[in-house]
Coordinates of C-alpha atoms in Angstrom, one line a residue:
X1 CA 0.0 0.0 0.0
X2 CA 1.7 3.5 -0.9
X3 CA 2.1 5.8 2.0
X4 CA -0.6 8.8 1.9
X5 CA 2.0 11.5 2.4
X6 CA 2.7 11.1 -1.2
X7 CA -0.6 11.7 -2.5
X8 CA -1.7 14.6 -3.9
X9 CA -3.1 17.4 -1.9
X10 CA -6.5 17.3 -3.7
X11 CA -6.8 13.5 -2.7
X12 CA -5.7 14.3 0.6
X13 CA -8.3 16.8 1.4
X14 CA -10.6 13.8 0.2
X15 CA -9.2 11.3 3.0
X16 CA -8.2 13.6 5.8
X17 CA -11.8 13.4 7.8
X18 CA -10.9 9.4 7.8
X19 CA -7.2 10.6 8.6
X20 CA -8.1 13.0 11.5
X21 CA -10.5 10.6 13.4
X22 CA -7.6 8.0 12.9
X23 CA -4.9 10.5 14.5
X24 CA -7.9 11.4 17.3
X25 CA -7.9 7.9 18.4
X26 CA -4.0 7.4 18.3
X27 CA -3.8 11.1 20.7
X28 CA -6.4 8.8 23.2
X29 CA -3.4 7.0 25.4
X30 CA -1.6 9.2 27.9
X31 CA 1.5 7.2 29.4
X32 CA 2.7 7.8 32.4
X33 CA 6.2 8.2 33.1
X34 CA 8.4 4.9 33.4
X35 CA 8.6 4.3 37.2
X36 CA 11.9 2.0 36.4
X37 CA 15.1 2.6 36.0
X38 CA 17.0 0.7 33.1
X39 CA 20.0 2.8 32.3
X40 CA 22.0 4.9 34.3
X41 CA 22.0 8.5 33.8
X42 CA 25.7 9.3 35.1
X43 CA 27.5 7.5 32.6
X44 CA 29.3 9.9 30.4
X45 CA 29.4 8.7 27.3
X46 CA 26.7 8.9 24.7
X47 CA 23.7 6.2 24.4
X48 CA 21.7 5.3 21.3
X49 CA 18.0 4.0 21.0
X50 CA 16.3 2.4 18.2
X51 CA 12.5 3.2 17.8
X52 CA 9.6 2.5 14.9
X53 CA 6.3 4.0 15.4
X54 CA 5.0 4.7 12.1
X55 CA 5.9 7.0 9.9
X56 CA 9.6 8.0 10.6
X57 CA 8.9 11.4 9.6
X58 CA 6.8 11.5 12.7
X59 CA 9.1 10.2 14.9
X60 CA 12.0 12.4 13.8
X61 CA 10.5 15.6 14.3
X62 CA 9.4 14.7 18.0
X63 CA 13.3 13.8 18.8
X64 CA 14.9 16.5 17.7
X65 CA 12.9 18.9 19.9
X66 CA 13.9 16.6 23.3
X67 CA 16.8 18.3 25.1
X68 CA 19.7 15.9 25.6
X69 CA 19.2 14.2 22.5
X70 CA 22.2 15.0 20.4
X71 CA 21.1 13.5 17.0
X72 CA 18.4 11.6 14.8
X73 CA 18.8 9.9 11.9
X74 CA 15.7 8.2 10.4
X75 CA 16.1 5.2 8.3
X76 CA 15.0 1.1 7.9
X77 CA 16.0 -1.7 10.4
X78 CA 14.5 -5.4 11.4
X79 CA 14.1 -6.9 7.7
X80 CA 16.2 -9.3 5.0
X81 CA 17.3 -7.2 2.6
X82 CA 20.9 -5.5 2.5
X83 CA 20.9 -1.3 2.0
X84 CA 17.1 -1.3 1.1
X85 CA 15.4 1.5 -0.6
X86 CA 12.8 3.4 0.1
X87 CA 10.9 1.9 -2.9
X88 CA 11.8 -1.2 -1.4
X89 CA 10.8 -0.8 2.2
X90 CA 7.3 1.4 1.0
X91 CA 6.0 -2.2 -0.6
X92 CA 6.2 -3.8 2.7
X93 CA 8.4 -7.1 1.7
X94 CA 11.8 -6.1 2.5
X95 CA 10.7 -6.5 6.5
X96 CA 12.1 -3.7 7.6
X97 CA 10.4 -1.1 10.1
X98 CA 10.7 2.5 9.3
X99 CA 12.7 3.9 12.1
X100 CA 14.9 6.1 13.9
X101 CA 18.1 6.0 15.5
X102 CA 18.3 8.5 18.3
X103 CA 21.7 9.6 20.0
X104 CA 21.3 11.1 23.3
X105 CA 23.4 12.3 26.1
X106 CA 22.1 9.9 29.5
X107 CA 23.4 13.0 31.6
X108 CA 20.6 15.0 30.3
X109 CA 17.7 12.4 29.1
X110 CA 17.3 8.9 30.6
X111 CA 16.7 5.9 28.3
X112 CA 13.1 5.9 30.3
X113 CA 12.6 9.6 29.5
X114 CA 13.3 8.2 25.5
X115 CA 10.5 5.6 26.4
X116 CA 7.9 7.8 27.6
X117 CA 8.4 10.4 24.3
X118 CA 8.0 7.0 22.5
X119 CA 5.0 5.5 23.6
X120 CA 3.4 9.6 24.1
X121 CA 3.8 9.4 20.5
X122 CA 2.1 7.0 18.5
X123 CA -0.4 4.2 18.9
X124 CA 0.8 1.3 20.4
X125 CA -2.2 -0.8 20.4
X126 CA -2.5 -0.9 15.9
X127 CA -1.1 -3.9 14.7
X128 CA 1.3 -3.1 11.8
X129 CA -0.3 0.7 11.0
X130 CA -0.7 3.8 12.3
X131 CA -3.6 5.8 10.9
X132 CA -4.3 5.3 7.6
X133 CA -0.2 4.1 6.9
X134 CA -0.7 0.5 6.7
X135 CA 1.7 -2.9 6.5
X136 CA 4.7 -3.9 8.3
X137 CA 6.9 -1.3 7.8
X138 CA 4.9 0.4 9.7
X139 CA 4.9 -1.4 13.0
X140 CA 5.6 0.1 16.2
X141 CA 9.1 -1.9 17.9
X142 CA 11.8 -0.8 19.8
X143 CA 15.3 -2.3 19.0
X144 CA 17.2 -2.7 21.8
X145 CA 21.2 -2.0 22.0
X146 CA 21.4 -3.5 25.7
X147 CA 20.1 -6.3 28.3
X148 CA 19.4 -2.7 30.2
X149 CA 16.9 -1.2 27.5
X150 CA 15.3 -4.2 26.9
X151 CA 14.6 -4.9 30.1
X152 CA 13.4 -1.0 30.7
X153 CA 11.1 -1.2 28.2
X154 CA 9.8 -4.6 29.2
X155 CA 8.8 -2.9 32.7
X156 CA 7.4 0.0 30.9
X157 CA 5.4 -1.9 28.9
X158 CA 3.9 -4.1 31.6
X159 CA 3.6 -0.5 33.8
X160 CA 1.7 0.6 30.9
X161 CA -0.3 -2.4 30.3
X162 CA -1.4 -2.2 34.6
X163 CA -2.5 1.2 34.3
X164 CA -5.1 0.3 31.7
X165 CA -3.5 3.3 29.5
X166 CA -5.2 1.9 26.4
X167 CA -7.8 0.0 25.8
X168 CA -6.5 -2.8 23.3
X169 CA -3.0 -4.6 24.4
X170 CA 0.2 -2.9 23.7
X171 CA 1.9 -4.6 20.2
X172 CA 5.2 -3.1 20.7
X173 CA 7.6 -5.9 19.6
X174 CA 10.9 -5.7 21.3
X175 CA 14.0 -7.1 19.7
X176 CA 18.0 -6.8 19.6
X177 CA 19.3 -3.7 17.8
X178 CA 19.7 -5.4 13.9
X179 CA 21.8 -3.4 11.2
X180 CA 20.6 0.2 10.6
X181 CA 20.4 1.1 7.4
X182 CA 20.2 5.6 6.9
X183 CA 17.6 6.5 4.8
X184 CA 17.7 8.7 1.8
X185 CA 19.3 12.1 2.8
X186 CA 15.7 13.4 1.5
X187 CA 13.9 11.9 4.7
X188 CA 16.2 13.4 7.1
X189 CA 14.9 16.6 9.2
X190 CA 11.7 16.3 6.9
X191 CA 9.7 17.9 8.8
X192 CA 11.6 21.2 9.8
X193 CA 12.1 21.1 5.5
X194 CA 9.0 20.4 4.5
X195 CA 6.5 21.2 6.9
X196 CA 3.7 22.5 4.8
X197 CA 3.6 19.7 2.9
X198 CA 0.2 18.1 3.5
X199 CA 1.0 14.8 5.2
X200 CA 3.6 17.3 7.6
X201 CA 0.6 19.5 8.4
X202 CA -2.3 17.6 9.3
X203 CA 0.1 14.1 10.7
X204 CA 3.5 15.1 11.6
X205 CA 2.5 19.0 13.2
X206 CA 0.1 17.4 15.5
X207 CA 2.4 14.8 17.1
X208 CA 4.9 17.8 17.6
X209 CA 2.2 20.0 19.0
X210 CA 1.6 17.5 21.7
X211 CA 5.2 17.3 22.6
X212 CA 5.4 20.5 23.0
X213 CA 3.0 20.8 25.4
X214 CA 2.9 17.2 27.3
X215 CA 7.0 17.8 27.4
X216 CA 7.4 21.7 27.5
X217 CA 9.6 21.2 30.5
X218 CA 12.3 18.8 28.5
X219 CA 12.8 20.4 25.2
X220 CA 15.8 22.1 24.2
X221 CA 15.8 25.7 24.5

């Protein structure tokens, strides 16, 4: 199925009263913050997390607003094929999840802090979609880089599951880090580039809206 951010904007204005009562019901869940810790946040050196929740595009521009996060880089991970293209990834065979690789500085943001902007930020409970983006590529995962994340986000998860956050069971797959493959230096900071674009307007500029004000006290200044 081919993504609707590259649809025209006439079609889009067709689909986006479907597209806005799908992005309602993915705004429902309200986390709350991790109450474990998994990762230390004295060590000095930088940490990296893995993350798919959709659209990367999505993902990406949430990121780069956290403070302590030091880069983003959005891109393909968890399927069979070797340096995939977009092409490739968008017809949902490759395996690969569209996701992001997030650097971050545990002195400023803890690897819970990166779970909490995570699961704030997409739809846990949709099986392989997230709004009207649809297949496998579009799955929400975390890929871990440690016994310590995995197990963070393991606790998270059944923290999140006990509080009844959502109503349908958390799909969240959680698996080792596999390669990361960068996508196409077009994807990267898409939204700060291309944020009128339709899909950026009525998709991405919600998800950052909520950030901003669900996380106004952790965003860089």
């Amino acid at each position: 199925m081919s993504k609707l951010r590259h649809l025209t904007s006439a079609i889009f204005l067709v689909v986006l009263p479907t597209l806005l009562s799908c992005s309602s019901r993915q705004e429902n869940g309200n986390p709350p913050r991790p109450q474990q810790k998994g990762t230390s946040p004295m060590s000095a050196s930088l940490d990296t997390a893995t993350l798919g929740g959709g659209c990367f595009w999505c993902i990406e521009a949430v990121y780069l607003l956290l403070d302590g996060v030091v880069a983003v880089e959005s891109g393909y991970a968890g399927g069979s094929v070797e340096n995939p293209t977009y092409k490739q990834v968008c017809t949902g065979t490759t395996g690969h999840a569209e996701v992001c690789r997030v650097t971050f500085d545990p002195t400023k943001v803890s690897y819970e802090d990166i779970l909490h902007v995570f699961f704030s930020s997409h739809d846990p409970t949709t099986l392989n979609r997230q709004g009207n983006d649809v297949g496998t590529q579009y799955r929400s995962v975390i890929f871990t880089h440690s016994d310590e994340q995995d197990t963070a986000a393991r606790l998270y998860i059944a923290q999140l599951e006990a509080a009844k956050t959502w109503a349908d069971p958390i799909v969240t797959e959680i698996a080792p880090a596999p390669t990361f493959y960068k996508a196409e230096d077009y994807h990267q900071n898409y939204f700060a580039r291309n944020g009128d674009q339709p899909y950026c307007a009525f998709v991405v500029r919600p998800k950052v809206e909520k950030f901003k004000k669900q996380f106004s006290d952790k965003m860089k200044q």
